[in-house]
CSV table of C-alpha atoms in Angstrom, one decimal:
chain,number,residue,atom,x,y,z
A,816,UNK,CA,-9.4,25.9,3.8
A,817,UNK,CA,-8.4,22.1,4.8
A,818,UNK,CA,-12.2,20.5,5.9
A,819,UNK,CA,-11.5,17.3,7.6
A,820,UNK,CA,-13.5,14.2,6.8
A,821,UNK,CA,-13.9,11.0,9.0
A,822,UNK,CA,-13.6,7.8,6.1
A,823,UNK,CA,-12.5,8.0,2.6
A,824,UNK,CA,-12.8,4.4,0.8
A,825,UNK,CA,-10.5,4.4,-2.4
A,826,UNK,CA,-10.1,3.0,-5.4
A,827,UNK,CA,-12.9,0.2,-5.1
A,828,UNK,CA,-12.9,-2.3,-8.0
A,829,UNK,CA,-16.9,-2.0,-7.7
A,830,UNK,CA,-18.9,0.0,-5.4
A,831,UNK,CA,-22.6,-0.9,-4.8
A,832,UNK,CA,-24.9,1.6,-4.8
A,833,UNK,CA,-28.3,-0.6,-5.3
A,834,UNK,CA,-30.2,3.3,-6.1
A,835,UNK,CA,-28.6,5.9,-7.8
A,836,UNK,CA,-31.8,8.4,-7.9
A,837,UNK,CA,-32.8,8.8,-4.6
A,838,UNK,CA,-35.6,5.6,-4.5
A,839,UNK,CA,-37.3,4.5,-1.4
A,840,UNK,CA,-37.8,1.0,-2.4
A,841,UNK,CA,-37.1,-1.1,-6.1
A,842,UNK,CA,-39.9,-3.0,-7.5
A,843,UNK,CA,-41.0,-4.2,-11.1
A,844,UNK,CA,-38.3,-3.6,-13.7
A,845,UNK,CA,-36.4,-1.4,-11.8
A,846,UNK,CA,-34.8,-4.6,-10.2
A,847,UNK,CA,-33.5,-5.6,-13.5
A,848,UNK,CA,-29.9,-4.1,-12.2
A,849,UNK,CA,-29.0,-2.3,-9.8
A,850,UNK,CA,-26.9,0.3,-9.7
A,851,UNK,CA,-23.0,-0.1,-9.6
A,852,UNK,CA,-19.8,2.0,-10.3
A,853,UNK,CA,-16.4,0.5,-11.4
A,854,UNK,CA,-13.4,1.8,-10.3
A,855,UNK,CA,-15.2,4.1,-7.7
A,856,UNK,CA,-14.6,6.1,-4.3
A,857,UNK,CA,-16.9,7.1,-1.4
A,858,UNK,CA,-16.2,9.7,1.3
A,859,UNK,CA,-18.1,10.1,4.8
A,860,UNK,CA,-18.6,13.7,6.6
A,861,UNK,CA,-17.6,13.9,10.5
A,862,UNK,CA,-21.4,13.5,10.9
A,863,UNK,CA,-21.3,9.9,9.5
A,864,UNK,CA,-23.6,10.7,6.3
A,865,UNK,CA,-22.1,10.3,2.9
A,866,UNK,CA,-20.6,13.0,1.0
A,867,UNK,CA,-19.1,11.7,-2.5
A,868,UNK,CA,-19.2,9.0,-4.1
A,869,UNK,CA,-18.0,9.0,-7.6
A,870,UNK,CA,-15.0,7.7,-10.3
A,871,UNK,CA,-11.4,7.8,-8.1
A,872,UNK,CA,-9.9,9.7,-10.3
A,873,UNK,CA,-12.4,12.5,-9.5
A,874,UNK,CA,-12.4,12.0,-5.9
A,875,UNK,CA,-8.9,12.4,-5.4
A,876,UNK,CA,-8.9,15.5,-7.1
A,877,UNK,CA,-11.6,17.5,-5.5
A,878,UNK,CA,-10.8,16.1,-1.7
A,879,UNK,CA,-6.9,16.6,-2.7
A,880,UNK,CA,-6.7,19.4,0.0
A,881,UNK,CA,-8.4,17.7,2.9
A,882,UNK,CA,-7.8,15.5,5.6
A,883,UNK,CA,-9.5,11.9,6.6
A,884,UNK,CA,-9.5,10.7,9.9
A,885,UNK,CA,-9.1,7.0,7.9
A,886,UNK,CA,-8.2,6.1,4.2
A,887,UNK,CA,-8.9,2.4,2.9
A,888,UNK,CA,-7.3,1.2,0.2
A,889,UNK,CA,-10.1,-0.8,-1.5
A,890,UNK,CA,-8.2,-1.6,-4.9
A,891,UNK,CA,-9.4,-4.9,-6.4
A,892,UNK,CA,-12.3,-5.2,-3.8
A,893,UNK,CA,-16.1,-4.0,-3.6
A,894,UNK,CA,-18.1,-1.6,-1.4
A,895,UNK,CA,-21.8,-2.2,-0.6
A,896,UNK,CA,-24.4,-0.9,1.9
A,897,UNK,CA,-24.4,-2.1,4.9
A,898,UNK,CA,-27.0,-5.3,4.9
A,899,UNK,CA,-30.7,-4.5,6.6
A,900,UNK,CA,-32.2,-7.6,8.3
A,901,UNK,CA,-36.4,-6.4,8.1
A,902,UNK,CA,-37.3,-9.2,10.7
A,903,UNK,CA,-35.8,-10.5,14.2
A,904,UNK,CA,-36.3,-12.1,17.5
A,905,UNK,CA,-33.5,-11.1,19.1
A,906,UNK,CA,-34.2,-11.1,22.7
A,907,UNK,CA,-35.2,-14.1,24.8
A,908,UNK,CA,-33.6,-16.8,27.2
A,909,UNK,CA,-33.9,-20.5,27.0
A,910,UNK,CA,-32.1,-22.3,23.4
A,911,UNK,CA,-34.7,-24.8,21.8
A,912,UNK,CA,-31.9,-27.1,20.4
A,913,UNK,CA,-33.9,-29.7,21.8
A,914,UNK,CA,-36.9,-28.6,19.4
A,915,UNK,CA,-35.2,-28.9,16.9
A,916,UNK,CA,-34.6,-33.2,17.1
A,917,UNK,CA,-38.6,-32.8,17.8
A,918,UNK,CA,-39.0,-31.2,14.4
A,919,UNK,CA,-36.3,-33.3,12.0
A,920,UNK,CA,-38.4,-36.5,13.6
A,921,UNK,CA,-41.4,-35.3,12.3
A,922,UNK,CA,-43.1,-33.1,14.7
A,923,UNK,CA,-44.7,-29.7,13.1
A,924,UNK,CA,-44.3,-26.3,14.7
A,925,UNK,CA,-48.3,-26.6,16.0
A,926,UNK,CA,-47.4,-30.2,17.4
A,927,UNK,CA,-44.6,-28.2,19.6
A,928,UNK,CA,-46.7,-25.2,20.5
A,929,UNK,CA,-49.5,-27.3,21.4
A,930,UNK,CA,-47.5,-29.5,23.8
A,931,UNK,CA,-46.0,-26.8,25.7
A,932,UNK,CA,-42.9,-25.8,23.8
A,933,UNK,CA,-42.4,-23.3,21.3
A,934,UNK,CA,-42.9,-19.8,22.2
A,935,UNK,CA,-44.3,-21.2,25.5
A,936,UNK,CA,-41.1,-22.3,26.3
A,937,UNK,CA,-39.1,-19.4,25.8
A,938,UNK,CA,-41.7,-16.9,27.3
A,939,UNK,CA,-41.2,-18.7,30.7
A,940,UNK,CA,-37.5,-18.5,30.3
A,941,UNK,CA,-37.5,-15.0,29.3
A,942,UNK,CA,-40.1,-14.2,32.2
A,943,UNK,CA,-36.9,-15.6,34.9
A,944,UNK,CA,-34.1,-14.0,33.2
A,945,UNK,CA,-32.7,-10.8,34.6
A,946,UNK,CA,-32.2,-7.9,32.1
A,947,UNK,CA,-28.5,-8.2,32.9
A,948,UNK,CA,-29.0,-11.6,31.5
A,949,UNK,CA,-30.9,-10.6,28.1
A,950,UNK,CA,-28.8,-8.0,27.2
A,951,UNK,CA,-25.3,-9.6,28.0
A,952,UNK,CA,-26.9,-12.4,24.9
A,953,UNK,CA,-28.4,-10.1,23.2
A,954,UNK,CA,-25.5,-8.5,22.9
A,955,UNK,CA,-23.4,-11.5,21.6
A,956,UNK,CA,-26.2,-12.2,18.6
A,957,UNK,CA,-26.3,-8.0,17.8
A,958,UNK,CA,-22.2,-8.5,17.2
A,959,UNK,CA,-22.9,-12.2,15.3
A,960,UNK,CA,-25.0,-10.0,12.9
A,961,UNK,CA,-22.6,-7.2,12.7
A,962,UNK,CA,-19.8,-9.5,11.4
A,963,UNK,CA,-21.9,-11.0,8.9
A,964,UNK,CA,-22.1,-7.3,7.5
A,965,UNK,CA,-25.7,-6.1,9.4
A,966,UNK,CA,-25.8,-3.0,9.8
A,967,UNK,CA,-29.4,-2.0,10.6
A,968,UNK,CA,-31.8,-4.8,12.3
A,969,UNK,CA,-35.4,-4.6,13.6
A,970,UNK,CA,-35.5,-6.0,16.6
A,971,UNK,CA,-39.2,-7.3,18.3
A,972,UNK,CA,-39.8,-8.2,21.8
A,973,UNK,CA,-42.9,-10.5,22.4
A,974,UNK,CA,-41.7,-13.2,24.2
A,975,UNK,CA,-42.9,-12.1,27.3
A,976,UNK,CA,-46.6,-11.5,26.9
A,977,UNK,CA,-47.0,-9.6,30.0
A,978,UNK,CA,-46.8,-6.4,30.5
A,979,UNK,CA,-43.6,-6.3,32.8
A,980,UNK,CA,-41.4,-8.5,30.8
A,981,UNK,CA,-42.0,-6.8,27.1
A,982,UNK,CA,-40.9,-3.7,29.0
A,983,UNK,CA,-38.0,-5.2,30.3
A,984,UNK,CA,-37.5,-6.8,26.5
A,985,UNK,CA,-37.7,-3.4,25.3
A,986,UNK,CA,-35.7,-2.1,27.6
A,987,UNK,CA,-32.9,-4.5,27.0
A,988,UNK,CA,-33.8,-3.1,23.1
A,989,UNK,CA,-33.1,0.6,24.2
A,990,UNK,CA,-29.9,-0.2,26.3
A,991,UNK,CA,-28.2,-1.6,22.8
A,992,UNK,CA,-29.4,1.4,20.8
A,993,UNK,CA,-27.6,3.6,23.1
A,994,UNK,CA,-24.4,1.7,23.7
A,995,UNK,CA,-23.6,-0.9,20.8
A,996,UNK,CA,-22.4,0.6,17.6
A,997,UNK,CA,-24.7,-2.1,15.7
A,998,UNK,CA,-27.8,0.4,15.5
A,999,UNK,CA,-29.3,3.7,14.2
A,1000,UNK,CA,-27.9,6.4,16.4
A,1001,UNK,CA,-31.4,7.7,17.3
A,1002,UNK,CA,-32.9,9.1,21.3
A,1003,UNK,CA,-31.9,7.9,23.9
A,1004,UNK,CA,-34.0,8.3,27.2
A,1005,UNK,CA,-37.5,6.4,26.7
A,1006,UNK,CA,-37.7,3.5,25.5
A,1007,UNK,CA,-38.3,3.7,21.5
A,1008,UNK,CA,-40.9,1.9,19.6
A,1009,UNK,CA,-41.5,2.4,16.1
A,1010,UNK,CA,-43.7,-0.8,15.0
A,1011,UNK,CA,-46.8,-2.7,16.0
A,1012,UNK,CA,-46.6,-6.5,15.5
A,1013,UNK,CA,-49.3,-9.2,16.0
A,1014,UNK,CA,-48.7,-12.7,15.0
A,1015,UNK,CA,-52.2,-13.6,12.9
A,1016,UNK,CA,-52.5,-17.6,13.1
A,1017,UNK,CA,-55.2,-19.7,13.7
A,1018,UNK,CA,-54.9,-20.4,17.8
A,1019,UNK,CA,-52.8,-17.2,18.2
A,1020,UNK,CA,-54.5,-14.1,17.0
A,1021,UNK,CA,-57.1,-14.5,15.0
A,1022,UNK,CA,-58.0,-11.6,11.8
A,1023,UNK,CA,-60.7,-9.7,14.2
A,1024,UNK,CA,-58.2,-9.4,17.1
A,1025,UNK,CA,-55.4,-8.9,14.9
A,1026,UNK,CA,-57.3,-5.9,13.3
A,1027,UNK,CA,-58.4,-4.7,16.4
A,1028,UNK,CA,-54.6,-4.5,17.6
A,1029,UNK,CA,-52.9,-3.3,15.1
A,1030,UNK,CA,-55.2,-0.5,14.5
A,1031,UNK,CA,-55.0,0.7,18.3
A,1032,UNK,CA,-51.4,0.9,17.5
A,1033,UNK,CA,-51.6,2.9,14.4
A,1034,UNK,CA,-53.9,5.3,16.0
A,1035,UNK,CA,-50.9,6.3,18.5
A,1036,UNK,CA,-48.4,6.9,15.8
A,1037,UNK,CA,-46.6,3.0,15.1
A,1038,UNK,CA,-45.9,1.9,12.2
A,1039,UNK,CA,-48.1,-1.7,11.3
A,1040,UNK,CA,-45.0,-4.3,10.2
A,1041,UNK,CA,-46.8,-7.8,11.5
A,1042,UNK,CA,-46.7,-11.4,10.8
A,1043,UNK,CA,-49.2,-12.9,8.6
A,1044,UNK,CA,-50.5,-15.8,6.3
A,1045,UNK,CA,-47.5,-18.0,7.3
A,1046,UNK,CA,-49.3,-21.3,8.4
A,1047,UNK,CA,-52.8,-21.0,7.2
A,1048,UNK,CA,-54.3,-18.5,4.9
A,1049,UNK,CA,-55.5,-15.8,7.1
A,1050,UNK,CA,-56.4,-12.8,4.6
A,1051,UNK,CA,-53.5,-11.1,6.5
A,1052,UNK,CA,-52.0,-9.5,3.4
A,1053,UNK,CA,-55.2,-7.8,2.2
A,1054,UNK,CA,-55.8,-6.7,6.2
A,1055,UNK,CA,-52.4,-5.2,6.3
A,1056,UNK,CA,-53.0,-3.4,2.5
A,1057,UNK,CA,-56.4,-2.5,3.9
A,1058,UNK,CA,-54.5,-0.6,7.4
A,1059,UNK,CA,-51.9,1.2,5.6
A,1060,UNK,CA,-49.4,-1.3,7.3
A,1061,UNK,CA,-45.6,-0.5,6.0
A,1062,UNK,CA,-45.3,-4.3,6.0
A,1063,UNK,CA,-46.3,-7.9,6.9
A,1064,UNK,CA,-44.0,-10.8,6.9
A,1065,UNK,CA,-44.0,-14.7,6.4
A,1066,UNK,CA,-46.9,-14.8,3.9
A,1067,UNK,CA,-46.1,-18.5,2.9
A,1068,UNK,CA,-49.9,-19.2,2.7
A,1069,UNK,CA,-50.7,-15.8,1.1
A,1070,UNK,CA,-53.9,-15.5,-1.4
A,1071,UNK,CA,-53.3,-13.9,-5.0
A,1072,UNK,CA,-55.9,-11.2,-4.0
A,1073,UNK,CA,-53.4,-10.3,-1.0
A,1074,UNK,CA,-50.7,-10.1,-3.3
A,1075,UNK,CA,-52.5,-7.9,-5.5
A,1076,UNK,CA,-53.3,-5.6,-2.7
A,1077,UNK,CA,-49.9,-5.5,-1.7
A,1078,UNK,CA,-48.6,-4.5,-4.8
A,1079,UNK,CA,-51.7,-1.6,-4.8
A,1080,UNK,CA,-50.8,-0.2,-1.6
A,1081,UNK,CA,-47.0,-0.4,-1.3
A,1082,UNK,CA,-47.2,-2.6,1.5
A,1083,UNK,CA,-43.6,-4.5,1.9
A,1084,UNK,CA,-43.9,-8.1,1.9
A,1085,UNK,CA,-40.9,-9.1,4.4
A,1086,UNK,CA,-39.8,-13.1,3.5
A,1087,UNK,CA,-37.9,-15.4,5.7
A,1088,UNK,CA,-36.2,-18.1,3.7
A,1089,UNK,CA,-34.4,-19.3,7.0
A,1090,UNK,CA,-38.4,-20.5,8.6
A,1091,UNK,CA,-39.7,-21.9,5.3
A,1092,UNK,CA,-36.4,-23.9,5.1
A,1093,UNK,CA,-36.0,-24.6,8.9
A,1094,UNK,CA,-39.8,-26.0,9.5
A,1095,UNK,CA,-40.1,-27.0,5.7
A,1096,UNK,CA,-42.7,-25.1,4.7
A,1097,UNK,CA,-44.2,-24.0,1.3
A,1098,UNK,CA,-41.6,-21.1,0.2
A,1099,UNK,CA,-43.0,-18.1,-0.4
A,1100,UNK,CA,-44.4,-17.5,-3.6
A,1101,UNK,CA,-41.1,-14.6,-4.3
A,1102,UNK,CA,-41.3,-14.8,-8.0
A,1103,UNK,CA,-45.4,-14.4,-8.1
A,1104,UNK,CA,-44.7,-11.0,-6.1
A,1105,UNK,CA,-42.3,-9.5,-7.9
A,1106,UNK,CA,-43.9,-10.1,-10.9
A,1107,UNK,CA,-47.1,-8.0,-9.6
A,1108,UNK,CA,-44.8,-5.4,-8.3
A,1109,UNK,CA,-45.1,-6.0,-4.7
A,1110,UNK,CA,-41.7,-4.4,-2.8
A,1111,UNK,CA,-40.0,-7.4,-1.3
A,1112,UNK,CA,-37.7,-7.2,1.5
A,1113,UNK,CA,-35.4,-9.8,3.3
A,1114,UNK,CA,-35.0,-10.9,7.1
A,1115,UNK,CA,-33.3,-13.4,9.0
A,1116,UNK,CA,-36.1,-13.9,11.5
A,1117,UNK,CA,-33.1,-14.7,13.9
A,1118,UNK,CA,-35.1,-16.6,16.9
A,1119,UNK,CA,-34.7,-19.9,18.9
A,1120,UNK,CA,-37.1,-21.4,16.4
A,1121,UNK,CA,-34.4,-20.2,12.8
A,1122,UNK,CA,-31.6,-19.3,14.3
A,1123,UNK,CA,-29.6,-17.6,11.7
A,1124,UNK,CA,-27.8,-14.7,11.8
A,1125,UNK,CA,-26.7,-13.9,8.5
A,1126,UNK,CA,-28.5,-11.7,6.2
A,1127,UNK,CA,-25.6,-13.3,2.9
A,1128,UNK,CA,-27.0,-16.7,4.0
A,1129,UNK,CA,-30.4,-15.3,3.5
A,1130,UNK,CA,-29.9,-14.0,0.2
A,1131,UNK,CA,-28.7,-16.7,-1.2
A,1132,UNK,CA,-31.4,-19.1,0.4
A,1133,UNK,CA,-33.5,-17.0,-1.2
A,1134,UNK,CA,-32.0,-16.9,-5.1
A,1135,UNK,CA,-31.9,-20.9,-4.7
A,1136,UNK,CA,-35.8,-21.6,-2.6
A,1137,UNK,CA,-37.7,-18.5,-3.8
A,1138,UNK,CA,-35.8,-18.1,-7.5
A,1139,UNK,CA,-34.7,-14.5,-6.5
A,1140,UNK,CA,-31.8,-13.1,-8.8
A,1141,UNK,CA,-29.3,-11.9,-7.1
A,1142,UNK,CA,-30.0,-7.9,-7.8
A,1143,UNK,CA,-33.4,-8.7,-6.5
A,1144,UNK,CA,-32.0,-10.5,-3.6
A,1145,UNK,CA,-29.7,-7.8,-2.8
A,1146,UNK,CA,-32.0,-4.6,-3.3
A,1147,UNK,CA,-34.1,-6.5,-0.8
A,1148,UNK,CA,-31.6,-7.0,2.1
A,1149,UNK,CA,-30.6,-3.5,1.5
A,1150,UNK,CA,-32.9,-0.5,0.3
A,1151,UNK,CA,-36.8,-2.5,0.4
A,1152,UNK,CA,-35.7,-3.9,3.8
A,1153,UNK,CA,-35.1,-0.4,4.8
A,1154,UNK,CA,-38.4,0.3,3.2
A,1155,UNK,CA,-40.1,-2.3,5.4
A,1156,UNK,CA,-38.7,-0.4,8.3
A,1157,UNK,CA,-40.0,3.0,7.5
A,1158,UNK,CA,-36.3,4.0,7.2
A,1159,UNK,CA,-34.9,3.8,3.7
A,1160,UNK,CA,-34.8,7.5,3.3
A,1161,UNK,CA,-31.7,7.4,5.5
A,1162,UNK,CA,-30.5,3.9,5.0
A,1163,UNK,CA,-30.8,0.5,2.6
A,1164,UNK,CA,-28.3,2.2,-0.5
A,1165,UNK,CA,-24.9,4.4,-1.3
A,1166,UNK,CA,-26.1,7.5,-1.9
A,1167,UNK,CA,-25.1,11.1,-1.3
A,1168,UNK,CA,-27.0,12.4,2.1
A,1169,UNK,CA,-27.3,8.9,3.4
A,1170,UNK,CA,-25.9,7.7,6.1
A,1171,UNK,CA,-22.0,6.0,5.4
A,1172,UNK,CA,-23.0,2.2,6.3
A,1173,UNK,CA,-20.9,0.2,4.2
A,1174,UNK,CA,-19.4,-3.0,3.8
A,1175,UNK,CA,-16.2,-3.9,2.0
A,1176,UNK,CA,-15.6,-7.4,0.5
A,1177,UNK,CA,-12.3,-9.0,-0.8
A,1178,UNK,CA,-13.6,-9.7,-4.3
A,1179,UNK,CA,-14.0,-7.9,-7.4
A,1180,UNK,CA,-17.5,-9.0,-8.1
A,1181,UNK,CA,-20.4,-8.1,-5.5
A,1182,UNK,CA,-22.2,-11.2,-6.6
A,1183,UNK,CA,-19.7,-13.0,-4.5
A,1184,UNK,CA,-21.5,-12.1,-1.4
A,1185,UNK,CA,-24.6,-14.8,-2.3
A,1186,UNK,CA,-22.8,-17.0,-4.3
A,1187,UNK,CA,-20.3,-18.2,-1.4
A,1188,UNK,CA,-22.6,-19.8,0.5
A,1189,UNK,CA,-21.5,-19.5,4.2
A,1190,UNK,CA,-18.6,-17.5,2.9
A,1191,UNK,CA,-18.9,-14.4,4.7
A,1192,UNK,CA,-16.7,-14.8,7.1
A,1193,UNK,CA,-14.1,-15.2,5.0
A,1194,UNK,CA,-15.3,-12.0,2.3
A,1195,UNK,CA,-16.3,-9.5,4.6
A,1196,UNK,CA,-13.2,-7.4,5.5
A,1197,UNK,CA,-14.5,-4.4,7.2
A,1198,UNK,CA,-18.4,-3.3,8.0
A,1199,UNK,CA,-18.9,0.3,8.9
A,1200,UNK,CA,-21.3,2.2,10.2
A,1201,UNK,CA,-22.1,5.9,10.3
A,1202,UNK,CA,-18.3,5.9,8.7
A,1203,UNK,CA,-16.4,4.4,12.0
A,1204,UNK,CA,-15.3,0.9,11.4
A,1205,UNK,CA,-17.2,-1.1,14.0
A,1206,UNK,CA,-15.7,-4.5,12.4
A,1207,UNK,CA,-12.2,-4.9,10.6
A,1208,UNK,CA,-11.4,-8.9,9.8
């Protein structure tokens, strides 16, 4: 009997599949490589999950009977997962280009903060504008980070700090789930929250409060993903190791004990190249982390304050500032940023059972992806999701 299929990707010069075993994160050595086929296909189901991936030759033959709703020809070219950005902003009103004169003329992120701009400003813009508003640019950065090959992104509200406007944030959050293809296809109805986040700084939210927070949130079922150690050492790290949390970004200013714990309790440590570079900041110690086995993940932490959308960018801001190779900077915008999310049994690597989120570049070495720097645009030829094409250059 003829079964149809919805994608079938041929003949790929290289096709990425960062886990071949069925991991939920790389760490330690097992980021020495990662795992690639040459000369490879990979077919999607109807249901958007992947159902063979393997040498051509042996593709062809056992789907030789069925039908595809598409075929892509990907001779010469290279297939990898669909990036994962661990860490966003995405949803506010009011640009901060003005800021950003303040900070290249000397000013720190504090300076700004403390006179009244910052996440100040943006809170009071984001308090006046509509939902209509948020979502029509929220919509406009979602499909920014869909051409630069995105396929998953964790989106935070926050800049609203009352009760009315994070509901409206999340709201805004919940509409693009439904009706954007940039998403996990998950419920629709209520709004949807998986994480807790509290932003531990000294004059923000101090460890006590932080603690206090993020646990009342863990005892109704969130995950704890939260920003920590980025300015001052805080003893966030060993706080988020000590509540279990699935991850905690920034950690610029981040203790060796914290590290340690990390690594101990398979806490993700989420890094943002884009801030450290934007607001010159100590990079995060990347190397130091890996080397004590710590799961590191990648994000964009798109906001008014690093406003970057593109997870290749990131990657390769990260081999250059933070000495990542490039397998460890791609296993970390891919599978341990899906690990940071609580999702990398579904997403973050090509895998049989996974979901078919895939991007295809015009080169014959994956490696291209980083090393272009600002190239994306011009390497990324399709980005797929659940199978459908939702981008074609």
């Amino acid at each position: 009997m003829t079964r149809g299929h919805r994608l079938l990707l041929e003949n790929a010069r290289q096709v990425v599949l960062v886990c071949a075993r069925g991991e939920r994160f790389l760490a330690g050595d097992a980021l020495r490589s990662l795992a690639v086929l040459e000369g490879a296909s990979l077919v999607v189901g109807t249901d958007g999950f992947i159902k063979a991936i393997g040498p051509a030759d042996e593709i062809k033959r056992q789907f030789s009977e069925e039908t595809f709703e598409e075929r892509i020809d990907c001779s010469g070219k290279c297939i990898l997962p669909g990036l994962v950005d661990a860490h966003t902003h995405p949803v506010w009103a009011g640009e901060r280009v003005h800021e950003f004169a303040m900070k290249l003329a000397g000013a720190t992120y504090m300076d700004i903060h403390q006179a009244g701009g910052g996440i100040n400003f943006t809170v009071e813009r984001t308090r006046q504008a509509s939902e209509a508003e948020l979502f029509s640019s929220f919509q406009q950065r979602l499909q920014c980070m869909m051409r630069a090959g995105t396929t998953l992104v964790e989106c935070k509200s926050g800049y609203g700090l009352n009760l009315e406007t994070e509901l409206k944030m999340l709201r805004v959050i919940e509409r693009a789930r439904r009706e954007l293809d940039l998403k996990e296809l998950g419920r629709s109805g209520e709004i949807h929250v998986d994480n807790i986040d509290v932003f531990c700084e000294k004059g923000v939210f101090d460890l006590d409060s932080t603690r206090r927070i993020l646990q009342s949130g863990k005892d109704i079922g969130l995950q704890i993903n939260f920003h920590g150690d980025e300015l001052h050492p805080m003893k966030a790290a060993e706080l988020g190791a000590e509540l279990g949390a699935q991850a905690v970004s920034h950690l610029e200013e981040v203790s060796d004990e914290g590290i340690a714990a990390m690594a101990t309790a398979r806490c993700s440590a989420v890094l943002l190249p884009t801030t450290a570079y934007m607001l010159r900041l100590k990079q995060p110690r990347a190397r130091k982390m890996l080397e004590e086995g710590v799961i590191v993940a990648l994000g964009s932490d798109f906001n008014p304050n690093a406003y970057c959308f593109s997870m290749p960018m990131v990657m390769h801001l990260a081999c250059v500032n933070m000495r990542m190779s490039m397998p460890e900077a791609l296993a970390a915008a891919t599978i341990n940023a899906a690990y940071a999310l609580g999702k990398s049994h579904t997403h973050g690597s090509l895998e049989v059972g996974k979901q078919g989120d895939v991007i295809i570049i015009n080169e014959a070495r994956w490696e291209h992806l980083i090393y272009q720097f600002g190239g994306h645009h011009e390497l990324i030829e399709y980005v797929i999701a659940k199978g459908k094409v939702i981008y074609k250059k």
